[in-house]
Tab-separated table of C-alpha atoms and ligand atoms in Angstrom:
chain	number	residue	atom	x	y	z
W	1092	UNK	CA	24.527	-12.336	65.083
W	1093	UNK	CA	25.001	-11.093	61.293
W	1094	UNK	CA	22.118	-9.577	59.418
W	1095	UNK	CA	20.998	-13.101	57.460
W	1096	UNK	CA	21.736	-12.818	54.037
W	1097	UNK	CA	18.707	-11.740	51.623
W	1098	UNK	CA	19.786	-13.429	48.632
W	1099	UNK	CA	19.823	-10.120	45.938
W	1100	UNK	CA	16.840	-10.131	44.405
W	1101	UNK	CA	17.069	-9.663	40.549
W	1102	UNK	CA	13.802	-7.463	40.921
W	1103	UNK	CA	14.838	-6.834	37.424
W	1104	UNK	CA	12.963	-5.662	34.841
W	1105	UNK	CA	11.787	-8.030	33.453
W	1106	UNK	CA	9.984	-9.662	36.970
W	1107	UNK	CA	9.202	-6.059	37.354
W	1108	UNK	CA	6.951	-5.968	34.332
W	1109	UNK	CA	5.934	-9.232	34.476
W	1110	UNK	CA	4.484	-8.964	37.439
W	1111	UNK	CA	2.847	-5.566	36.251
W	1112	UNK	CA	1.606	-7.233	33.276
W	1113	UNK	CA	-0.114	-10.312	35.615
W	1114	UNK	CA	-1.365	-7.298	38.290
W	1115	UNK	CA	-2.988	-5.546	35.304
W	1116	UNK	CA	-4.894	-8.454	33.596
W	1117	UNK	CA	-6.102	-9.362	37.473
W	1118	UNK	CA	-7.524	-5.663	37.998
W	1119	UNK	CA	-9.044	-5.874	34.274
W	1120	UNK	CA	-10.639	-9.352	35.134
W	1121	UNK	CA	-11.861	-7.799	38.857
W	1122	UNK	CA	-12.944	-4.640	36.901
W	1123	UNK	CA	-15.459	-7.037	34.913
W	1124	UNK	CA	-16.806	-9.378	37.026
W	1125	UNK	CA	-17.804	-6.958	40.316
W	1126	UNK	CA	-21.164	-5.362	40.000
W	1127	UNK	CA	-20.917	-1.757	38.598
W	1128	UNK	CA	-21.316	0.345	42.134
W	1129	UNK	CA	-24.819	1.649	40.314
W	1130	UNK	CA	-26.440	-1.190	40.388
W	1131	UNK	CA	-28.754	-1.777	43.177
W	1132	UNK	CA	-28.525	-2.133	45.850
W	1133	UNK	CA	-26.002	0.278	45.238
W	1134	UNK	CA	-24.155	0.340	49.177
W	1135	UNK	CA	-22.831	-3.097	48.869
W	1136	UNK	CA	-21.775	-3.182	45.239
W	1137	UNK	CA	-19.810	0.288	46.237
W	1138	UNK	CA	-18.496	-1.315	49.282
W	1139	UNK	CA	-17.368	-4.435	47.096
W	1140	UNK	CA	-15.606	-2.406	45.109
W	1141	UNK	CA	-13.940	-0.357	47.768
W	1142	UNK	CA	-12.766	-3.666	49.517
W	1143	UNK	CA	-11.515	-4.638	46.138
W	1144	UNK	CA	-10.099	-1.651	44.555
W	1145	UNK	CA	-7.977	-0.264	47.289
W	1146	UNK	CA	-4.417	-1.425	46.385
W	1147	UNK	CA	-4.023	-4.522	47.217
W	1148	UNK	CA	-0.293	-6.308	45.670
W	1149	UNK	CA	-2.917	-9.267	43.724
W	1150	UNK	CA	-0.177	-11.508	45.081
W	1151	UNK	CA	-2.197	-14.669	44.736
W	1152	UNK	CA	-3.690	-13.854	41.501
W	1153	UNK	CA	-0.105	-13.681	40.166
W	1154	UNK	CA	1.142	-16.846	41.927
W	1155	UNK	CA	-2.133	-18.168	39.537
W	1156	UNK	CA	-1.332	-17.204	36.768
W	1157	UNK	CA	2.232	-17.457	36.852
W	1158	UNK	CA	1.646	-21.220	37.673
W	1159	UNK	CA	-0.276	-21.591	35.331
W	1160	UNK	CA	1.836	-20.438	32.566
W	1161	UNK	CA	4.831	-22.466	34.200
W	1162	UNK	CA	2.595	-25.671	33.775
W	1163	UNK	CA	2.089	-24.869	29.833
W	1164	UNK	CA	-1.467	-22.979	30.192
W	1165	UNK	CA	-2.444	-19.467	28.952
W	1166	UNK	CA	-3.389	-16.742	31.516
W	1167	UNK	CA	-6.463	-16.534	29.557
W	1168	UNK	CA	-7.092	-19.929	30.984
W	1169	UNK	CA	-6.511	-19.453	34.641
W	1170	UNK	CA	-8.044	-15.382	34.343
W	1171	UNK	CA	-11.053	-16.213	36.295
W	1172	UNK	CA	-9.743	-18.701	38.695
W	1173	UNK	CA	-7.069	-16.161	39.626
W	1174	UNK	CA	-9.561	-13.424	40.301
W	1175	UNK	CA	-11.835	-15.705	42.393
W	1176	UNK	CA	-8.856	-16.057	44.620
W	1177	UNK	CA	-8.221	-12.665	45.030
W	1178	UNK	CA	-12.476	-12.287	46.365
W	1179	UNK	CA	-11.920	-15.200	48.520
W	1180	UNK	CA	-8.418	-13.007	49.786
W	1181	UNK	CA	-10.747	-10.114	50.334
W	1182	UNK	CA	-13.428	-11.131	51.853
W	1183	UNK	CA	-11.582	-12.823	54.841
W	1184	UNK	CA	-9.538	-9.385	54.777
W	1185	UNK	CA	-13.294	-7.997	55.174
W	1186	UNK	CA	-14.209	-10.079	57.883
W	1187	UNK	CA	-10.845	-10.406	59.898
W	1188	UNK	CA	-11.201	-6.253	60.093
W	1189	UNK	CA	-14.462	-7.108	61.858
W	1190	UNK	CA	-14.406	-6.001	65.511
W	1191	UNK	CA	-15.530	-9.254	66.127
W	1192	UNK	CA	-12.520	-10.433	64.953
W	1193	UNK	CA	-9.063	-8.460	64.803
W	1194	UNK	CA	-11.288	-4.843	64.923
W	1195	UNK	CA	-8.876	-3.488	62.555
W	1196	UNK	CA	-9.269	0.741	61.660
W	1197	UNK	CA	-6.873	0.613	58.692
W	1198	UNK	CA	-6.254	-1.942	55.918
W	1199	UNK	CA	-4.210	-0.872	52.521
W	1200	UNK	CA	-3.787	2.755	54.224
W	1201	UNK	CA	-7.612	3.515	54.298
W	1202	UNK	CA	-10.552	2.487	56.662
W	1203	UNK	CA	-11.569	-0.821	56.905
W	1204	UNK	CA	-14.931	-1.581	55.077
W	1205	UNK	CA	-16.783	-1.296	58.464
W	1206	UNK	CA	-15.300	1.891	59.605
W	1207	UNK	CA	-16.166	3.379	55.648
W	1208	UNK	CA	-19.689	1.744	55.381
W	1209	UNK	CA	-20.982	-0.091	58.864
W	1210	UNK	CA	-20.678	-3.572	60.103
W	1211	UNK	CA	-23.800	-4.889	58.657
W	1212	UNK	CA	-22.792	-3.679	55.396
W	1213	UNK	CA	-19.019	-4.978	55.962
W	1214	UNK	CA	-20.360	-8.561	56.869
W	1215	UNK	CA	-22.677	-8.493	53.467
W	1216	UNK	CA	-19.776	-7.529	51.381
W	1217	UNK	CA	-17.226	-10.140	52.500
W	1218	UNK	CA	-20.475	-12.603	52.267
W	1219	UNK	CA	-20.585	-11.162	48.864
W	1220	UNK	CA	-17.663	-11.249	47.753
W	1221	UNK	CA	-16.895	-15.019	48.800
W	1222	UNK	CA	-20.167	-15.915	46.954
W	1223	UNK	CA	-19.133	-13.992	43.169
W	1224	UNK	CA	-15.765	-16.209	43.307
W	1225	UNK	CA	-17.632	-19.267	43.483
W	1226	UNK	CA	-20.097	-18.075	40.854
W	1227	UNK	CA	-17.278	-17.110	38.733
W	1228	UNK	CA	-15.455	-20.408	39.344
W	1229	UNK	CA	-19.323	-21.668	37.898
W	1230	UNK	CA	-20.044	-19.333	34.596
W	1231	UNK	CA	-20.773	-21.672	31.901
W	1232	UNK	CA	-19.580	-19.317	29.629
W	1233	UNK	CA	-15.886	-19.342	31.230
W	1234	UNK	CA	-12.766	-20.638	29.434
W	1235	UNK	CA	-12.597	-23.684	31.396
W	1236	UNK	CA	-14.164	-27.463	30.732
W	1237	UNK	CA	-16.522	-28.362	33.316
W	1238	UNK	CA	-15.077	-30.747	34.999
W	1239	UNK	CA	-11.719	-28.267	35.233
W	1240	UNK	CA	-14.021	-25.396	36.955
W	1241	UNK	CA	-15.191	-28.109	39.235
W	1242	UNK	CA	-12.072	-29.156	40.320
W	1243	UNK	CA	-10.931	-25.550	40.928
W	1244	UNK	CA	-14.018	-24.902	42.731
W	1245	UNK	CA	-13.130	-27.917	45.266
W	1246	UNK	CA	-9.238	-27.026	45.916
W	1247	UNK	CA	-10.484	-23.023	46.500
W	1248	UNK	CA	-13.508	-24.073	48.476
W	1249	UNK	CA	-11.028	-26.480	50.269
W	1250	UNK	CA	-8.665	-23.781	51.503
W	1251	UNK	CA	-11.424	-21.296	52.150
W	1252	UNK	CA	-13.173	-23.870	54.709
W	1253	UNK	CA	-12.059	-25.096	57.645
W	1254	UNK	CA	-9.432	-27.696	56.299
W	1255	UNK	CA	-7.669	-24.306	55.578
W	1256	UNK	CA	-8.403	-20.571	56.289
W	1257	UNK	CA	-11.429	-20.567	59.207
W	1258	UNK	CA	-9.457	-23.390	60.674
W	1259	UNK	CA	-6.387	-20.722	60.698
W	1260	UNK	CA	-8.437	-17.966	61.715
W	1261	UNK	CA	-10.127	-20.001	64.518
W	1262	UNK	CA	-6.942	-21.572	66.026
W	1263	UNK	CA	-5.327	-17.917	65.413
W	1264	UNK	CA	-8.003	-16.266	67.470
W	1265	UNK	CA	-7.837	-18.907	70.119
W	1266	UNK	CA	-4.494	-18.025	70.718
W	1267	UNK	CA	-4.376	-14.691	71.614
W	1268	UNK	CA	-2.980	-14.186	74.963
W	1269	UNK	CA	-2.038	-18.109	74.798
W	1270	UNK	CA	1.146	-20.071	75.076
W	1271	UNK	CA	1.895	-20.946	71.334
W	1272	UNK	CA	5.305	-23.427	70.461
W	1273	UNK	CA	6.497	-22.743	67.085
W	1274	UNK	CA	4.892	-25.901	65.938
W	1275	UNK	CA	1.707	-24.045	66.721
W	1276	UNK	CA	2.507	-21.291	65.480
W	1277	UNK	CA	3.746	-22.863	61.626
W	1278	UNK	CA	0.255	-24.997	62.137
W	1279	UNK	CA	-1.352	-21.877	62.192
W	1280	UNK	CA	0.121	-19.618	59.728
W	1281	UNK	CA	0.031	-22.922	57.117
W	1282	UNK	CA	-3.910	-22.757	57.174
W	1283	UNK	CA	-4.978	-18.841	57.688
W	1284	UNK	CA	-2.186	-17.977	55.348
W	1285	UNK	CA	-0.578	-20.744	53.735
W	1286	UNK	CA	-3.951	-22.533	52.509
W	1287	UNK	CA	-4.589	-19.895	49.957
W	1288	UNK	CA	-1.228	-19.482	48.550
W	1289	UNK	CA	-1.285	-23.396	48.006
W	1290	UNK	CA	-4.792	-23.298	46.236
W	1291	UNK	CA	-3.612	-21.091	43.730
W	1292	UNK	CA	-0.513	-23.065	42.933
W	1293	UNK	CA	-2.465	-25.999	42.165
W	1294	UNK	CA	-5.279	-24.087	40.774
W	1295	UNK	CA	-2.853	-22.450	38.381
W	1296	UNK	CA	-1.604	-25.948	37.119
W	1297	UNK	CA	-5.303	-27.322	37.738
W	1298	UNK	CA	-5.842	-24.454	34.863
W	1299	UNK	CA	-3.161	-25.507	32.557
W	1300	UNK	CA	-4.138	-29.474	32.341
W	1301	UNK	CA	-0.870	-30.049	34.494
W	1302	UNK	CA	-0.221	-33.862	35.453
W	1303	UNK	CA	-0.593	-34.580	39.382
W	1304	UNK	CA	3.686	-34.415	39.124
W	1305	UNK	CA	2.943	-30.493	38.590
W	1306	UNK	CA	0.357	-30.083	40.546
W	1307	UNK	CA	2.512	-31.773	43.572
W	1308	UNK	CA	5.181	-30.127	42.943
W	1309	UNK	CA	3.895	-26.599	42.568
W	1310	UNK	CA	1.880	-27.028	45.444
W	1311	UNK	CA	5.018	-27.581	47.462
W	1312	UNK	CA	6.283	-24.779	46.196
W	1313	UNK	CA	3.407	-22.523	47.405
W	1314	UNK	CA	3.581	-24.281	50.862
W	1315	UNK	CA	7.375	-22.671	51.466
W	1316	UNK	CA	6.158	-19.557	49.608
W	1317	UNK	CA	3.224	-19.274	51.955
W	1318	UNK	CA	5.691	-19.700	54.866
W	1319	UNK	CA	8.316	-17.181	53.678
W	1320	UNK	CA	5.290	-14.719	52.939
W	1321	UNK	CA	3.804	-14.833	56.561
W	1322	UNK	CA	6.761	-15.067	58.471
W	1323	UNK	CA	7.522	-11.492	56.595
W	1324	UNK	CA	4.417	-10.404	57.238
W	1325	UNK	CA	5.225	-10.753	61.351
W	1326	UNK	CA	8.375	-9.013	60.991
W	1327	UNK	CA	6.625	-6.219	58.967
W	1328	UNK	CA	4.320	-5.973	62.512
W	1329	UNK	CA	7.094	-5.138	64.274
W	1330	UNK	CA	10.135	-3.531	61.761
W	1331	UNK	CA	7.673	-2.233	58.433
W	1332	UNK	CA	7.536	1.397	57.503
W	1333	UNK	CA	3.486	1.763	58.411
W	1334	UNK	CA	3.123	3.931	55.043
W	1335	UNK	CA	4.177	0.886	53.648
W	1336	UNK	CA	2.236	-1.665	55.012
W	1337	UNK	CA	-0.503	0.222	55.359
W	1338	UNK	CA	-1.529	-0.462	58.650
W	1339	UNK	CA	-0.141	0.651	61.932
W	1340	UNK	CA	2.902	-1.323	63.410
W	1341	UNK	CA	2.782	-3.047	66.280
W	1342	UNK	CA	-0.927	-4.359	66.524
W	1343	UNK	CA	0.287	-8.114	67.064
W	1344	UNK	CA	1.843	-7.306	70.178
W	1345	UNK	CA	-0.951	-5.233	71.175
W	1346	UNK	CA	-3.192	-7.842	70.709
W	1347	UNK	CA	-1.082	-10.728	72.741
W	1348	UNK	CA	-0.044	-12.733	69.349
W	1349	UNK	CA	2.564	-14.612	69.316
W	1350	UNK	CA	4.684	-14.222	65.940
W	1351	UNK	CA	7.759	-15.499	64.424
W	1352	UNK	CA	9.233	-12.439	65.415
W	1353	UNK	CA	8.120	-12.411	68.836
W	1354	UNK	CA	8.845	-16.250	69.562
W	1355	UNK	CA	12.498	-16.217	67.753
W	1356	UNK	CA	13.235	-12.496	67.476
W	1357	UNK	CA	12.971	-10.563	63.705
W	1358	UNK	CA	16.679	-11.345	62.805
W	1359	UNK	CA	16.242	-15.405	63.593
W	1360	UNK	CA	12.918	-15.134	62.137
W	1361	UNK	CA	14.157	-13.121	59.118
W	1362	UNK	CA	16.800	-16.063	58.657
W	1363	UNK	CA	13.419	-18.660	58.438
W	1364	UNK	CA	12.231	-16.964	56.130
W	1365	UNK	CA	14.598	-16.693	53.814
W	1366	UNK	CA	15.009	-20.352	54.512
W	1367	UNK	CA	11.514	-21.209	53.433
W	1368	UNK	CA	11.854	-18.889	49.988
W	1369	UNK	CA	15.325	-21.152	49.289
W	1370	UNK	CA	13.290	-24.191	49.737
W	1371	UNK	CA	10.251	-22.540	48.165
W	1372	UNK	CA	12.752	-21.995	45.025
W	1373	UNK	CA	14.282	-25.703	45.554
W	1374	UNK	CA	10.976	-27.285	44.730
W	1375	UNK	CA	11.137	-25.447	41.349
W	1376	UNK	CA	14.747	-26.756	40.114
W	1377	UNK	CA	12.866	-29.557	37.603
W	1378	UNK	CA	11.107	-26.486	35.860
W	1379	UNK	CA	14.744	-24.629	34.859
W	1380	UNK	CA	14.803	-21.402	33.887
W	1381	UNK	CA	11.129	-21.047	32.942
W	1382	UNK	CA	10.570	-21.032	36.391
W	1383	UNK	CA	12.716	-17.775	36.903
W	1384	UNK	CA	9.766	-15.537	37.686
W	1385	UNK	CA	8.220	-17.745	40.705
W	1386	UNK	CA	12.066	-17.897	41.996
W	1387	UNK	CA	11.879	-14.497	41.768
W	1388	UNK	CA	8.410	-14.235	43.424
W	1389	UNK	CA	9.589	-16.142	46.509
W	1390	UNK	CA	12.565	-13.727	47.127
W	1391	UNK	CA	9.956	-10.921	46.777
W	1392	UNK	CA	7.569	-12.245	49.482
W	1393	UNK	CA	10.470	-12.032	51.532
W	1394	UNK	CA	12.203	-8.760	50.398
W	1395	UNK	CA	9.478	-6.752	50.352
W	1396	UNK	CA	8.320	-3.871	52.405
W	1397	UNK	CA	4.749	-4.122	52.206
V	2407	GRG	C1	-12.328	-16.233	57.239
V	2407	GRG	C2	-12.518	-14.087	58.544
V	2407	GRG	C3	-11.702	-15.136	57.947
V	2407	GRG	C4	-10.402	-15.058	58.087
V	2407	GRG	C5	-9.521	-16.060	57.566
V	2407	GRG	C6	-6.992	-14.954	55.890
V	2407	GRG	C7	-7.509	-14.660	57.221
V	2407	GRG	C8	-8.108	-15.754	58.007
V	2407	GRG	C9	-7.451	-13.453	57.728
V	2407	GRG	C10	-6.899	-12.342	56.989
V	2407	GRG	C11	-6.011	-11.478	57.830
V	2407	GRG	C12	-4.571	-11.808	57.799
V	2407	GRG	C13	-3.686	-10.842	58.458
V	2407	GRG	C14	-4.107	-12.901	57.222
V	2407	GRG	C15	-2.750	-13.247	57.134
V	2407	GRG	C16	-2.408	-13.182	55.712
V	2407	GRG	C17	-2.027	-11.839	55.289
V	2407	GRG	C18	-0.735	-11.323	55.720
V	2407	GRG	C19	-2.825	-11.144	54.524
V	2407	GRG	C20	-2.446	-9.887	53.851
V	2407	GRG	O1	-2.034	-10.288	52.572
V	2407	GRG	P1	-1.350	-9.320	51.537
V	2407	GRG	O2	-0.142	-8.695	52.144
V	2407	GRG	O3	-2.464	-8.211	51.373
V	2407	GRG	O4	-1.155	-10.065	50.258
V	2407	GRG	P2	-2.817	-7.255	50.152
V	2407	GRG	O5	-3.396	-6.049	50.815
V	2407	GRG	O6	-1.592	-6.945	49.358
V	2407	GRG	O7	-3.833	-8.007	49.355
């Protein structure tokens, strides 16, 4: 079978630096709310920090923001929601490490929080870290209306619960070493994964004042994204440059999981997932050009190599 076309990504410069211009207002808006790592109790604010700060692509963050903008809000609007995503993204990363979980070594090409600090103080941190995005979400002083911040609150706390990521994680550990259909499989990957990217799509228009069209519509959107991303992610398992990904290749099969690349084979599953960015970048058609730099995004999540 032919290598399934990637459509070219015009990872021009101007996605290029609008993406750098999102990533840096995200590590600025990180940089301010985490506790300085002098603060007592000093080992979990440093191992906050070093969950936080260790390279992470502030995908989600970006998706916020970006949404936002696309609805008509300012990124000074959606600043806070954004980062409280991107605690709620590191905390499970935190806790998924565990070896209670996936007993992960390396995450972002460095030791897992556990491995650097202990387990006790890897299970406070993620703890920690999910509790700050809520209290973020919650600062009176924030740039957001109460009733806004509360409505945020619910669609984050929504797809951090088990309507979205523990359900993913659960059903995801259950089937290690199982028989899993692709039905299963998308069922799966739509919660631990896809949950998340959908809260910040609506959050992002939640942000802006968007109408429920919006909303709907970007939340679509994030669904295929969310798709496109994970279904890259298990080819990266198997095909991605380890410096890269910054984690060793291979540990799915290691650990029994079925993938989209091991159910349908990396080029079949490369083909789906260039199939969920196209729909991913379907949903966005009513937006026109505006929407050029969440096209853009979806191709990324697909094209990338890390
Ligand atoms: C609640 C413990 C717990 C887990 C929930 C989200 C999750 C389930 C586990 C995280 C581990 C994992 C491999 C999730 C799949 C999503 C994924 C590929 C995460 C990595 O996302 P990237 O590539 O990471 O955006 P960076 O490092 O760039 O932030």
């Amino acid at each position: 079978m032919s290598e399934p076309r990637i459509p070219r990504l015009d990872l021009s410069e101007t996605f290029q630096a609008r993406y750098e211009a999102y990533r840096r207002r995200v590590e600025d808006g990180l940089e301010r709310l985490l506790p300085a790592a002098s603060r007592w109790p000093e080992p979990i604010h440093e191992a906050m920090r070093y969950a936080v700060f260790s390279g992470g692509k502030r995908l989600r963050p970006v998706l916020t923001l970006a949404a936002c903008e696309l609805a008509g809000g300012s990124v000074e609007a959606a600043l806070p929601a954004a980062c409280a995503v991107e605690l709620v993204h590191t905390y499970s990363l935190v806790h998924d490490d565990l070896p209670a979980m996936d007993d992960d070594d390396m995450r972002r090409g460095r030791p897992t929080v556990h491995v650097a600090y202990d387990e006790a103080t890897a299970i406070l941190a993620g703890d920690a870290l999910l509790t700050l995005a809520f209290t973020v979400l919650a600062d009176p002083d924030g740039p957001l209306t109460p009733a806004v911040a509360l409505r945020i609150a619910f669609e984050l706390g929504t797809a951090a619960g088990t309507a979205g990521l523990i359900a993913g994680q659960v059903a995801d550990l259950a089937a290690e070493g199982a028989a899993v259909d692709g039905r299963e499989l998308e069922r799966i990957h739509r919660h631990k994964t896809g949950a998340l990217f959908r809260a910040c799509a609506r959050i992002g228009a939640i942000a802006a004042g968007a109408g429920p069209a919006d909303v709907e519509r970007l939340s679509r959107f994030a669904d295929e994204f969310g798709l496109a991303f994970q279904i890259t992610d298990d080819i990266l398992d198997v095909v991605g440059d380890e410096a890269a990904t910054g984690r060793p290749a291979g540990s799915d099969e290691r650990r029994g999981k079925t993938t989209f690349a091991s159910l349908y084979g990396v080029e079949t599953a490369r083909r789906l997932a260039v199939e969920a960015a196209q729909r991913a970048a379907a949903e966005l058609e009513p937006f026109g050009a505006r929407a050029g730099f969440l096209r853009d995004l979806a191709f990324f999540a697909v094209s990338r190599s890390g």
